[in-house]
XYZ file of C-alpha atoms in Angstrom:
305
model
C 71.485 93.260 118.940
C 74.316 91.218 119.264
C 77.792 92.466 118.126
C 79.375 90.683 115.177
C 82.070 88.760 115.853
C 85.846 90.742 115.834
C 87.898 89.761 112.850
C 91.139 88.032 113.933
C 93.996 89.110 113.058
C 95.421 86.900 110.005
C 98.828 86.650 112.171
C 96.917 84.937 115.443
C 95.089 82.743 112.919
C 98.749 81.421 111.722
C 100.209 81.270 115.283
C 97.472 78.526 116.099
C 97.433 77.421 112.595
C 100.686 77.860 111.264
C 100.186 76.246 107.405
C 96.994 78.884 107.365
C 94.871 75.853 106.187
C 92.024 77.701 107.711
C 92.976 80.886 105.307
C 92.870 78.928 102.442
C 96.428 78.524 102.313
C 99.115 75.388 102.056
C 102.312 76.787 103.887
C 105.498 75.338 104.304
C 106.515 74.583 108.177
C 107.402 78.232 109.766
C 105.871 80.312 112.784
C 105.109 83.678 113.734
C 107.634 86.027 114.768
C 106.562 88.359 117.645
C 106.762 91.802 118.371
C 109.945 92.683 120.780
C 108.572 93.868 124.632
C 107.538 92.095 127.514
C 104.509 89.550 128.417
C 101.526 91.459 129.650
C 99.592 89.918 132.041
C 101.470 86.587 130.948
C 100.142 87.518 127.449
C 102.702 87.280 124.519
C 103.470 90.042 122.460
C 101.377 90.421 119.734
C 102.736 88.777 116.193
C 104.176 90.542 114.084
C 105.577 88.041 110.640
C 105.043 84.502 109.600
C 108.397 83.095 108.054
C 109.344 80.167 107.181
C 111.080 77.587 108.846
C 113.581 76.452 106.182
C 114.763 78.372 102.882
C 112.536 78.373 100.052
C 113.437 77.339 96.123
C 112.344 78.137 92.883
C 108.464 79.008 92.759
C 107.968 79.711 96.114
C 106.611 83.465 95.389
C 104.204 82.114 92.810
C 102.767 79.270 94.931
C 101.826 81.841 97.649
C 101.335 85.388 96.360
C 97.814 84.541 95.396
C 94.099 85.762 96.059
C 93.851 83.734 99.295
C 96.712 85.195 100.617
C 95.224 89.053 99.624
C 91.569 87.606 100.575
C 93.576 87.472 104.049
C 95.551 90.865 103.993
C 99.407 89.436 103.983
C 101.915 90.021 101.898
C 104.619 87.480 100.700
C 108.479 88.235 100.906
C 111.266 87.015 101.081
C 114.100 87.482 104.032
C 117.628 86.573 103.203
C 120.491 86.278 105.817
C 123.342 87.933 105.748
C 126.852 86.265 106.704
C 127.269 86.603 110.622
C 123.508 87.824 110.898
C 121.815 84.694 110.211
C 117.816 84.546 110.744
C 118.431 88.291 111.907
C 114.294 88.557 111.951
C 114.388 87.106 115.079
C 116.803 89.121 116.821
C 114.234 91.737 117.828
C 115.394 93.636 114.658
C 111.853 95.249 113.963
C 110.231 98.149 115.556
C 107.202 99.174 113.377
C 106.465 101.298 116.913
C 108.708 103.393 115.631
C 107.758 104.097 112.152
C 105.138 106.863 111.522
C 102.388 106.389 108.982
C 103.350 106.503 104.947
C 99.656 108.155 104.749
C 100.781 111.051 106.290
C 103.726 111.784 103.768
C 104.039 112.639 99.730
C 106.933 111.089 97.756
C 107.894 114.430 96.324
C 108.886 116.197 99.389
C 110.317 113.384 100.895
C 112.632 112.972 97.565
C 113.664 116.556 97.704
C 114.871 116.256 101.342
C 116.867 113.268 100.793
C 118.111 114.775 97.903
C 119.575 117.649 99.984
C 121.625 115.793 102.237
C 123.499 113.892 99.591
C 124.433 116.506 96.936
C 128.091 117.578 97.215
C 129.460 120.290 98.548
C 129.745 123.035 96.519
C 133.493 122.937 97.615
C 133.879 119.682 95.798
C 133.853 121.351 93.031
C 134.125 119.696 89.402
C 134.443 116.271 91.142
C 131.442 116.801 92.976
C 128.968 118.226 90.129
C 130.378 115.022 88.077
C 128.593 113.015 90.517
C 125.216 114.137 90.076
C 125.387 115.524 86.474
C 123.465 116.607 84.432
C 121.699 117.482 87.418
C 122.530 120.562 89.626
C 122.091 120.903 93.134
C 118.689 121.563 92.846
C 115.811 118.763 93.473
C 114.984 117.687 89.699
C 111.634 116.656 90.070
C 109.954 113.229 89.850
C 111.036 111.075 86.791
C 108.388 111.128 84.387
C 106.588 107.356 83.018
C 107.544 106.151 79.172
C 103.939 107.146 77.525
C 102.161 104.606 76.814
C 102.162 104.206 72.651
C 106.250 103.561 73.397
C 109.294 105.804 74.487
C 110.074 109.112 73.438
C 113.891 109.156 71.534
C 115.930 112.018 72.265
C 117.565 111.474 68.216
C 113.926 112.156 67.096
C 110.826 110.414 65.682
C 110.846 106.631 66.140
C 111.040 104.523 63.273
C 107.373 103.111 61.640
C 108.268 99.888 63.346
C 108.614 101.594 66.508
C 111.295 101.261 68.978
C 111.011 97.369 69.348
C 110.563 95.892 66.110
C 107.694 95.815 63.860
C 105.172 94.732 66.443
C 105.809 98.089 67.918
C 106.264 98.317 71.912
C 106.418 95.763 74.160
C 103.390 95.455 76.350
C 104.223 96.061 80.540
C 104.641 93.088 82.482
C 102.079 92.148 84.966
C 103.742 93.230 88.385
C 102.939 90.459 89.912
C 104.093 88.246 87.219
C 107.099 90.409 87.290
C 107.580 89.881 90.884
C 107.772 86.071 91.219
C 109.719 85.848 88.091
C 112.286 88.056 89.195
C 112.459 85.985 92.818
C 112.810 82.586 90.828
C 116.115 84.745 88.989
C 117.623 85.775 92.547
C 117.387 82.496 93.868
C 118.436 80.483 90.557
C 121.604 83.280 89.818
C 122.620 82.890 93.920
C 121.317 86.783 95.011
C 119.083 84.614 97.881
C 121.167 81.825 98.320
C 118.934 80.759 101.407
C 115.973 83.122 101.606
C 112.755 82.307 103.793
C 109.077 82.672 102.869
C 107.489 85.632 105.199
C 103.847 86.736 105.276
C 102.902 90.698 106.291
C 100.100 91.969 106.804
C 99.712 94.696 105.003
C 97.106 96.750 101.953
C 99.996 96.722 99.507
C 104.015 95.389 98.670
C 105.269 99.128 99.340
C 103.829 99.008 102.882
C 105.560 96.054 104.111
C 108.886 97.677 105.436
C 106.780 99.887 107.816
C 104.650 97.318 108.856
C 107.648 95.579 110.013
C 109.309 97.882 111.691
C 112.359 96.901 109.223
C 115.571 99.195 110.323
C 117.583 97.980 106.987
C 118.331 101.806 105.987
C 118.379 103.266 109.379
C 121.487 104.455 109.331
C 120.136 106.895 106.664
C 116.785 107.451 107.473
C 115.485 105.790 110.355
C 111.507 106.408 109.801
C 110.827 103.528 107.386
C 107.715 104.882 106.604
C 109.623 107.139 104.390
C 111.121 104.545 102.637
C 107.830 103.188 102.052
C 106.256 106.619 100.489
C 109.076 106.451 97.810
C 108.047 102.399 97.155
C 104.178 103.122 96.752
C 105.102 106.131 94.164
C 107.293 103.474 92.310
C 104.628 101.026 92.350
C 102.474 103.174 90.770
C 104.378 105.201 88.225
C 106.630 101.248 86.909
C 105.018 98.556 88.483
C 107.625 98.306 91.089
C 107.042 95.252 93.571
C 108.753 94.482 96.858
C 110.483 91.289 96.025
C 113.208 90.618 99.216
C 114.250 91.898 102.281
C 118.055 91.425 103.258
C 119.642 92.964 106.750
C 119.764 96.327 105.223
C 119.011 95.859 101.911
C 116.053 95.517 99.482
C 115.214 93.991 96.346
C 112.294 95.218 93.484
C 111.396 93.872 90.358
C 109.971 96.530 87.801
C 107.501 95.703 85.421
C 107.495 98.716 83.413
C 111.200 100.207 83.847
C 112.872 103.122 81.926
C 113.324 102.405 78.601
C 115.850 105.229 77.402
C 118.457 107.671 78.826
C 116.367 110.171 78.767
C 113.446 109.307 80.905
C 115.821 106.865 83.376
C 118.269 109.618 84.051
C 116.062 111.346 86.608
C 114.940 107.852 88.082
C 118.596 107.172 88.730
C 118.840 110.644 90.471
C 115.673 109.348 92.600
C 117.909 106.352 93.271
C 120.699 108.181 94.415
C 118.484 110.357 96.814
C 116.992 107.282 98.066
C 119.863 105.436 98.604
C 123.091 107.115 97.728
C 125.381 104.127 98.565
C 124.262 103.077 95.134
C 126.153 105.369 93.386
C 128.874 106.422 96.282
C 130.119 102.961 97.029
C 129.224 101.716 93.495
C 129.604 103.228 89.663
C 130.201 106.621 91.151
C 127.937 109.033 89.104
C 124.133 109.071 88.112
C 125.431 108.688 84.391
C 126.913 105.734 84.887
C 124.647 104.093 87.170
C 121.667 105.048 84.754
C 123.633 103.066 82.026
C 124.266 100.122 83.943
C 121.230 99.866 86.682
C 118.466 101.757 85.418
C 117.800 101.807 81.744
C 115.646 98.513 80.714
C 116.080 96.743 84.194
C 113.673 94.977 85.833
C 115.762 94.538 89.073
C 116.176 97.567 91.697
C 118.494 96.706 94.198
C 119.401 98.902 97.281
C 121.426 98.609 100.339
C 122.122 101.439 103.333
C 126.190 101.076 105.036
């Protein structure tokens, strides 16, 4: 019996047909970026990202984070530059070689490690257990989700209404709805002041920085596969989506975000463990950065020094 033919891969597909008409899709101009290493056997490396060739505006996540582009197993992000690192994708800045699998990791652990290495030293002191208050030095535990009939109030029993009027809660966002809306605000409000359209395969948003290779936070943790463990939990437990990819930082929308002090406190000390310049080169304490980044945002943001 003859075998069935082998699947290509939906990144060959674009490098011959580079608007993926043959995927079902309509593409702006762009090409595949290939995987650093030599030609083997006058082969080129294998490809590794389709990005666009000019920046994209307004709308551009919608029109292309569809069902064809699932149907095809890609993702769609965007890349930004970064002054003096312009078009840094194709410097050779990816090496998913690298990167072990997220499958083989759980978010919790991986929390409670990162959370070790950035809780003061004891010899801090006072200044030091102001910084992660009211948290000690011990891992907190994941955050817990707002149930689902509305948030809890730490002053007591909501009000008949409930906590958002007298239609009660408001319904969760459709990540994906979330997603592009939140991609049309960082382009309109100047966050991606030139970002490109990129396509990566990969099963889910979370996965996409280990697919890549992407080294944005290696200065802090250099297996991006971690960094993708903490993104699937996210996804799951607030309908977190990968939005954007900068040099070394990254962008999520949040469908279903934290809706009081009480239950976005311990995201915020998730945050911190995650990415600690957050709160060390920004507001300075998990208090404050709950109150200003956490609570009732539908933008993440996070960048590694």
């Amino acid at each position: 019996m003859a075998k069935p033919p082998k699947r290509r891969d939906p990144l060959s597909i674009l490098a011959d047909d580079p608007q993926g008409r043959s995927l079902g899709l309509d593409l702006p101009p762009g090409g595949v970026v290939r995987r650093s290493g030599r030609r083997r056997w006058g082969k080129e490396p294998e490809p590794l990202v389709w990005v666009s060739d000019e920046a994209v505006g307004v709308g551009a996540l919608t029109a292309h984070r569809g069902p064809h582009l699932a149907a095809a197993g890609l993702q769609a992000v965007l890349l930004q530059d970064r002054a003096g690192l312009e078009r840094w994708w194709q410097e050779r800045e990816f090496a998913p070689e690298r990167m072990s699998d997220p499958d083989d990791h759980h978010v919790e652990p991986v929390l409670r490690a990162f959370w070790s290495r950035v809780v003061p030293d004891p010899a801090e002191g006072e200044e030091g257990e102001e910084i992660i208050a009211p948290f000690g030095r011990d891992w907190p535990g994941l955050a817990m989700t707002a149930p689902s009939d509305g948030p809890e109030s730490p002053d007591g029993p909501e009000s008949p209404d409930g906590p958002d009027g007298p239609d009660g809660p408001d319904v969760p966002e459709d990540p994906e709805v979330a997603a592009c809306a939140l991609a049309d605000e960082l382009i309109e409000r100047g966050w991606l002041p030139a970002p490109r359209l990129a396509l990566v395969p990969s099963r889910r948003a979370a996965d996409v920085p280990t697919a890549l290779g992407w080294g944005g936070p290696t200065n802090y943790e250099a297996d991006t596969a971690l960094i993708s463990v903490v993104l699937r939990s996210w996804e799951d437990r607030f309908g977190a989506r990968l939005v954007a990819l900068g040099f070394d930082e990254l962008h999520l929308s949040v469908a279903a975000p934290p809706p009081t002090a009480a239950l976005a406190l311990p995201v915020a000390a998730e945050h911190f463990a995650f990415s600690p310049d957050n709160i060390w080169q920004g507001c300075g304490s998990i208090r404050a950065y709950t109150e200003e980044a956490v609570i009732g945002s539908g933008h993440w943001s996070f960048w590694w020094d």
